């Protein structure tokens, strides 16, 4: 979502500013920040050290912090690092134009929650086009998982109107886009309205987007298991455009930990969702997020996570050590009782298992023919890079201009990508 937001921020000042290649030549430097885990949030302050030198040489250069660290830390960011000139929360991006002017003469703070205004601003046409595009359809979250800062930084759940999304996607497709990835912190909780004020859920939204003829692929992320409704699961069975891919964070395989996390499902009910999905779409690639070392997680609880992973067989996954985030329920409990060493051990064990599964998933594609949506040039001469419907990266050589979709035979697989030959 930050990548999408960064593009939109850039687009909103296109008439007055242009993008430069290095910060040394910039009038305005923007850091779009992530607060989800401690590591991401701390990164910003180490990066700011470099900007200090640039600002010393160019006294008129302004530094603006956007994103969730801006929202969470607000004015305190300027006290901690006085080289910061403005702090803008994620719901205030429609004011970016104004801030970029105001910041020339004073420090600026924009930290309110005003998601509908932001969505109005998002309605404006896109200026950056690519074959695969992110499109935000909802923001914020009402789930309040005990560990998570999102409800505090992105605010309450809010969905965009379905016809605004349709117009945005249509416009992207008219300009060459073939794949959209619908975004939201809790994307499958999407509940927008159409022109006639009828409620539209995610399954209905996807069905309407499928009617855009030249749109070839649709994906959505990130989903919560409790919002994985039957209509959406069924859509995975018969949709011609929905990618056979789902990122469905489980976080833990222990019912005790899931309850402490306030996730509102159990290991069994998660596995039932996976079964129902596989019944409709047998070749679906499943991805997930995991947290290890959550307060009071025992070796036994961790083993439940490993067992769940073995049962599901994931195609891809992200895993993290628990970190305490200010304002969350887990932070208020003031317990962080799993040592860093133990967290490291659990993370390594989990990642080894997940990596093995990912490698196996990819290796099974060797000798298969797949359609690759070409997204750009690769690192080597005459190399192109694209993705399969299962969201794997594929590199292939071609001495002429590649089409938007190429039929490719997979000849080699590694953990993170596939190598193919154009047929
Ligand atoms: N500590 C560790 N991981 C976290 N995540 C969210 N909050 C925390 C936290 N406090 C992870 C979850 C989520 C992903 C985006 O980040 O796994 O799904
Ligand atoms: Fe955070 Fe996702 Fe839980 Fe919402 S559902 S609180 S975004 S982890």
Short mmCIF file of N, CA and C in Angstrom, two decimals, residues 30-132:
data_model
loop_
_atom_site.label_atom_id
_atom_site.label_comp_id
_atom_site.label_asym_id
_atom_site.label_seq_id
_atom_site.Cartn_x
_atom_site.Cartn_y
_atom_site.Cartn_z
N UNK A 30 10.82 13.14 0.32
CA UNK A 30 9.70 12.53 1.06
C UNK A 30 10.08 11.12 1.47
N UNK A 31 9.88 10.82 2.75
CA UNK A 31 10.06 9.45 3.24
C UNK A 31 8.69 8.89 3.56
N UNK A 32 8.27 7.87 2.81
CA UNK A 32 6.98 7.24 3.10
C UNK A 32 7.26 6.02 3.97
N UNK A 33 6.78 6.05 5.19
CA UNK A 33 7.28 5.12 6.21
C UNK A 33 6.28 4.05 6.64
N UNK A 34 6.83 2.96 7.19
CA UNK A 34 6.02 1.84 7.67
C UNK A 34 6.26 1.63 9.16
N UNK A 35 5.18 1.40 9.90
CA UNK A 35 5.28 1.30 11.35
C UNK A 35 4.93 -0.09 11.86
N UNK A 36 4.71 -1.02 10.93
CA UNK A 36 4.11 -2.29 11.32
C UNK A 36 4.96 -3.06 12.32
N UNK A 37 6.29 -3.05 12.11
CA UNK A 37 7.17 -3.72 13.06
C UNK A 37 8.29 -2.77 13.45
N UNK A 38 8.88 -3.03 14.61
CA UNK A 38 9.91 -2.14 15.16
C UNK A 38 11.04 -1.89 14.15
N UNK A 39 11.45 -2.96 13.47
CA UNK A 39 12.58 -2.87 12.55
C UNK A 39 12.30 -1.86 11.43
N UNK A 40 11.07 -1.92 10.90
CA UNK A 40 10.70 -1.02 9.81
C UNK A 40 10.70 0.42 10.29
N UNK A 41 10.17 0.65 11.49
CA UNK A 41 10.04 2.00 12.01
C UNK A 41 11.41 2.61 12.35
N UNK A 42 12.31 1.80 12.90
CA UNK A 42 13.62 2.32 13.29
C UNK A 42 14.48 2.66 12.08
N UNK A 43 14.23 1.96 10.98
CA UNK A 43 15.00 2.15 9.76
C UNK A 43 14.98 3.62 9.32
N UNK A 44 13.83 4.24 9.52
CA UNK A 44 13.67 5.62 9.06
C UNK A 44 14.70 6.54 9.73
N UNK A 45 14.91 6.36 11.04
CA UNK A 45 15.84 7.27 11.72
C UNK A 45 17.28 7.05 11.26
N UNK A 46 17.65 5.81 10.94
CA UNK A 46 19.01 5.61 10.45
C UNK A 46 19.16 6.22 9.05
N UNK A 47 18.09 6.15 8.25
CA UNK A 47 18.14 6.76 6.91
C UNK A 47 18.26 8.29 6.99
N UNK A 48 17.61 8.86 8.01
CA UNK A 48 17.59 10.32 8.12
C UNK A 48 18.98 10.92 8.34
N UNK A 49 19.88 10.11 8.91
CA UNK A 49 21.26 10.55 9.12
C UNK A 49 21.87 11.03 7.80
N UNK A 50 21.58 10.28 6.74
CA UNK A 50 22.14 10.63 5.41
C UNK A 50 21.56 11.96 4.91
N UNK A 51 20.29 12.19 5.21
CA UNK A 51 19.61 13.39 4.72
C UNK A 51 20.17 14.64 5.44
N UNK A 52 20.60 14.45 6.68
CA UNK A 52 21.16 15.56 7.46
C UNK A 52 22.28 16.25 6.69
N UNK A 53 23.16 15.44 6.11
CA UNK A 53 24.30 15.98 5.34
C UNK A 53 23.79 16.75 4.12
N UNK A 54 22.81 16.19 3.45
CA UNK A 54 22.27 16.84 2.25
C UNK A 54 21.64 18.18 2.62
N UNK A 55 20.91 18.19 3.72
CA UNK A 55 20.24 19.44 4.14
C UNK A 55 21.26 20.51 4.56
N UNK A 56 22.39 20.07 5.06
CA UNK A 56 23.45 21.01 5.46
C UNK A 56 23.96 21.79 4.24
N UNK A 57 24.09 21.05 3.13
CA UNK A 57 24.59 21.68 1.90
C UNK A 57 23.51 22.44 1.14
N UNK A 58 22.25 22.00 1.29
CA UNK A 58 21.14 22.67 0.58
C UNK A 58 20.12 23.12 1.63
N UNK A 59 20.29 24.31 2.14
CA UNK A 59 19.46 24.71 3.28
C UNK A 59 17.97 24.84 2.93
N UNK A 60 17.65 25.01 1.66
CA UNK A 60 16.23 25.15 1.29
C UNK A 60 15.54 23.81 1.03
N UNK A 61 16.29 22.72 1.04
CA UNK A 61 15.67 21.41 0.82
C UNK A 61 14.76 21.06 2.00
N UNK A 62 13.53 20.64 1.68
CA UNK A 62 12.57 20.31 2.74
C UNK A 62 12.42 18.81 2.87
N UNK A 63 12.22 18.37 4.10
CA UNK A 63 12.08 16.94 4.37
C UNK A 63 10.68 16.65 4.92
N UNK A 64 9.94 15.81 4.20
CA UNK A 64 8.57 15.49 4.61
C UNK A 64 8.48 14.00 4.94
N UNK A 65 7.88 13.69 6.10
CA UNK A 65 7.68 12.28 6.48
C UNK A 65 6.20 11.96 6.31
N UNK A 66 5.91 10.94 5.52
CA UNK A 66 4.52 10.49 5.36
C UNK A 66 4.43 9.05 5.88
N UNK A 67 3.22 8.50 5.87
CA UNK A 67 3.04 7.09 6.23
C UNK A 67 2.74 6.88 7.71
N UNK A 68 2.82 5.63 8.11
CA UNK A 68 2.32 5.26 9.44
C UNK A 68 3.24 5.65 10.59
N UNK A 69 4.55 5.79 10.35
CA UNK A 69 5.42 6.29 11.43
C UNK A 69 5.03 7.74 11.70
N UNK A 70 4.75 8.49 10.63
CA UNK A 70 4.31 9.88 10.77
C UNK A 70 3.05 9.94 11.62
N UNK A 71 2.09 9.05 11.31
CA UNK A 71 0.83 9.04 12.05
C UNK A 71 1.05 8.68 13.53
N UNK A 72 1.88 7.67 13.76
CA UNK A 72 2.05 7.15 15.12
C UNK A 72 2.87 8.09 16.00
N UNK A 73 3.90 8.71 15.42
CA UNK A 73 4.80 9.51 16.26
C UNK A 73 4.53 11.00 16.18
N UNK A 74 3.89 11.44 15.11
CA UNK A 74 3.46 12.83 14.96
C UNK A 74 4.55 13.84 15.25
N UNK A 75 4.18 14.81 16.08
CA UNK A 75 5.09 15.93 16.39
C UNK A 75 6.40 15.46 17.03
N UNK A 76 6.31 14.35 17.77
CA UNK A 76 7.50 13.83 18.45
C UNK A 76 8.63 13.54 17.46
N UNK A 77 8.27 13.26 16.21
CA UNK A 77 9.30 12.99 15.20
C UNK A 77 10.18 14.21 14.99
N UNK A 78 9.52 15.40 14.98
CA UNK A 78 10.27 16.64 14.75
C UNK A 78 11.17 16.94 15.96
N UNK A 79 10.67 16.62 17.17
CA UNK A 79 11.50 16.85 18.36
C UNK A 79 12.71 15.92 18.32
N UNK A 80 12.47 14.67 17.91
CA UNK A 80 13.58 13.71 17.89
C UNK A 80 14.56 14.02 16.76
N UNK A 81 14.03 14.52 15.65
CA UNK A 81 14.88 14.79 14.49
C UNK A 81 14.46 16.13 13.85
N UNK A 82 15.03 17.24 14.35
CA UNK A 82 14.58 18.58 13.92
C UNK A 82 14.76 18.88 12.43
N UNK A 83 15.51 18.05 11.71
CA UNK A 83 15.64 18.30 10.26
C UNK A 83 14.33 18.01 9.52
N UNK A 84 13.36 17.39 10.21
CA UNK A 84 12.07 17.09 9.57
C UNK A 84 11.24 18.38 9.49
N UNK A 85 10.68 18.67 8.30
CA UNK A 85 9.91 19.90 8.12
C UNK A 85 8.40 19.67 8.15
N UNK A 86 7.96 18.47 7.78
CA UNK A 86 6.51 18.21 7.81
C UNK A 86 6.25 16.74 8.08
N UNK A 87 5.12 16.48 8.75
CA UNK A 87 4.74 15.11 9.09
C UNK A 87 3.28 14.94 8.64
N UNK A 88 3.05 13.98 7.74
CA UNK A 88 1.70 13.80 7.20
C UNK A 88 1.24 12.36 7.37
N UNK A 89 0.11 12.16 8.04
CA UNK A 89 -0.44 10.81 8.22
C UNK A 89 -1.10 10.30 6.95
N UNK A 90 -1.32 8.98 6.87
CA UNK A 90 -1.83 8.36 5.63
C UNK A 90 -3.22 8.82 5.20
N UNK A 91 -4.00 9.38 6.12
CA UNK A 91 -5.35 9.82 5.73
C UNK A 91 -5.37 11.27 5.25
N UNK A 92 -4.21 11.89 5.18
CA UNK A 92 -4.16 13.32 4.85
C UNK A 92 -3.45 13.60 3.52
N UNK A 93 -3.32 12.56 2.69
CA UNK A 93 -2.54 12.74 1.47
C UNK A 93 -3.18 13.70 0.47
N UNK A 94 -4.50 13.91 0.63
CA UNK A 94 -5.14 14.87 -0.28
C UNK A 94 -4.65 16.29 0.00
N UNK A 95 -3.93 16.48 1.13
CA UNK A 95 -3.39 17.81 1.45
C UNK A 95 -1.92 17.96 1.04
N UNK A 96 -1.38 16.93 0.43
CA UNK A 96 0.05 16.92 0.10
C UNK A 96 0.45 18.14 -0.74
N UNK A 97 -0.39 18.46 -1.72
CA UNK A 97 -0.18 19.63 -2.57
C UNK A 97 0.02 20.91 -1.77
N UNK A 98 -0.87 21.07 -0.81
CA UNK A 98 -0.87 22.27 0.03
C UNK A 98 0.37 22.26 0.94
N UNK A 99 0.65 21.10 1.52
CA UNK A 99 1.77 21.00 2.47
C UNK A 99 3.09 21.33 1.78
N UNK A 100 3.22 20.86 0.56
CA UNK A 100 4.49 21.06 -0.15
C UNK A 100 4.76 22.57 -0.38
N UNK A 101 3.69 23.37 -0.44
CA UNK A 101 3.82 24.83 -0.51
C UNK A 101 4.09 25.43 0.87
N UNK A 102 3.23 25.02 1.85
CA UNK A 102 3.33 25.59 3.21
C UNK A 102 4.69 25.35 3.85
N UNK A 103 5.27 24.18 3.53
CA UNK A 103 6.50 23.77 4.21
C UNK A 103 7.68 24.68 3.84
N UNK A 104 7.50 25.49 2.79
CA UNK A 104 8.58 26.42 2.42
C UNK A 104 8.81 27.45 3.52
N UNK A 105 7.73 27.76 4.30
CA UNK A 105 7.89 28.82 5.30
C UNK A 105 7.68 28.37 6.75
N UNK A 106 7.17 27.15 6.96
CA UNK A 106 6.96 26.73 8.36
C UNK A 106 6.91 25.20 8.48
N UNK A 107 6.99 24.72 9.72
CA UNK A 107 6.83 23.28 9.96
C UNK A 107 5.35 22.95 9.86
N UNK A 108 5.01 21.79 9.28
CA UNK A 108 3.60 21.45 9.07
C UNK A 108 3.29 20.06 9.64
N UNK A 109 2.12 19.97 10.31
CA UNK A 109 1.64 18.67 10.80
C UNK A 109 0.26 18.41 10.24
N UNK A 110 0.04 17.27 9.61
CA UNK A 110 -1.30 16.90 9.13
C UNK A 110 -1.54 15.47 9.58
N UNK A 111 -2.32 15.30 10.65
CA UNK A 111 -2.43 13.96 11.24
C UNK A 111 -3.86 13.52 11.51
N UNK A 112 -4.85 14.20 10.90
CA UNK A 112 -6.24 13.80 11.15
C UNK A 112 -6.58 12.51 10.42
N UNK A 113 -7.77 11.98 10.76
CA UNK A 113 -8.30 10.82 10.03
C UNK A 113 -9.46 11.29 9.18
N UNK A 114 -9.33 11.18 7.88
CA UNK A 114 -10.35 11.73 7.00
C UNK A 114 -10.39 10.90 5.72
N UNK A 115 -10.64 9.58 5.90
CA UNK A 115 -10.41 8.67 4.77
C UNK A 115 -11.32 8.95 3.58
N UNK A 116 -12.55 9.44 3.80
CA UNK A 116 -13.42 9.67 2.65
C UNK A 116 -12.87 10.80 1.77
N UNK A 117 -12.29 11.84 2.41
CA UNK A 117 -11.67 12.90 1.62
C UNK A 117 -10.50 12.35 0.83
N UNK A 118 -9.76 11.48 1.47
CA UNK A 118 -8.62 10.89 0.79
C UNK A 118 -9.11 10.11 -0.42
N UNK A 119 -10.20 9.37 -0.25
CA UNK A 119 -10.72 8.58 -1.36
C UNK A 119 -11.21 9.47 -2.50
N UNK A 120 -11.78 10.59 -2.16
CA UNK A 120 -12.23 11.52 -3.20
C UNK A 120 -11.04 11.93 -4.06
N UNK A 121 -9.95 12.18 -3.36
CA UNK A 121 -8.73 12.60 -4.07
C UNK A 121 -8.18 11.45 -4.91
N UNK A 122 -8.31 10.24 -4.38
CA UNK A 122 -7.82 9.07 -5.12
C UNK A 122 -8.60 8.85 -6.42
N UNK A 123 -9.84 9.36 -6.45
CA UNK A 123 -10.71 9.15 -7.60
C UNK A 123 -10.09 9.73 -8.89
N UNK A 124 -9.29 10.74 -8.70
CA UNK A 124 -8.68 11.38 -9.87
C UNK A 124 -7.89 10.36 -10.68
N UNK A 125 -7.79 10.63 -11.99
CA UNK A 125 -7.16 9.65 -12.88
C UNK A 125 -5.69 9.43 -12.58
N UNK A 126 -5.27 8.21 -12.85
CA UNK A 126 -3.87 7.86 -12.62
C UNK A 126 -2.99 8.43 -13.73
N UNK A 127 -1.73 8.69 -13.42
CA UNK A 127 -0.81 9.19 -14.43
C UNK A 127 0.32 8.21 -14.73
N UNK A 128 0.59 7.33 -13.77
CA UNK A 128 1.64 6.34 -13.97
C UNK A 128 1.01 5.03 -14.42
N UNK A 129 1.51 4.48 -15.50
CA UNK A 129 0.90 3.24 -16.00
C UNK A 129 1.91 2.12 -16.08
N UNK A 130 1.46 0.93 -15.71
CA UNK A 130 2.31 -0.24 -15.87
C UNK A 130 1.39 -1.43 -16.16
N UNK A 131 1.98 -2.56 -16.51
CA UNK A 131 1.16 -3.74 -16.85
C UNK A 131 0.42 -4.29 -15.67
N UNK A 132 1.01 -4.13 -14.48
CA UNK A 132 0.37 -4.63 -13.28
C UNK A 132 0.30 -3.47 -12.29
#
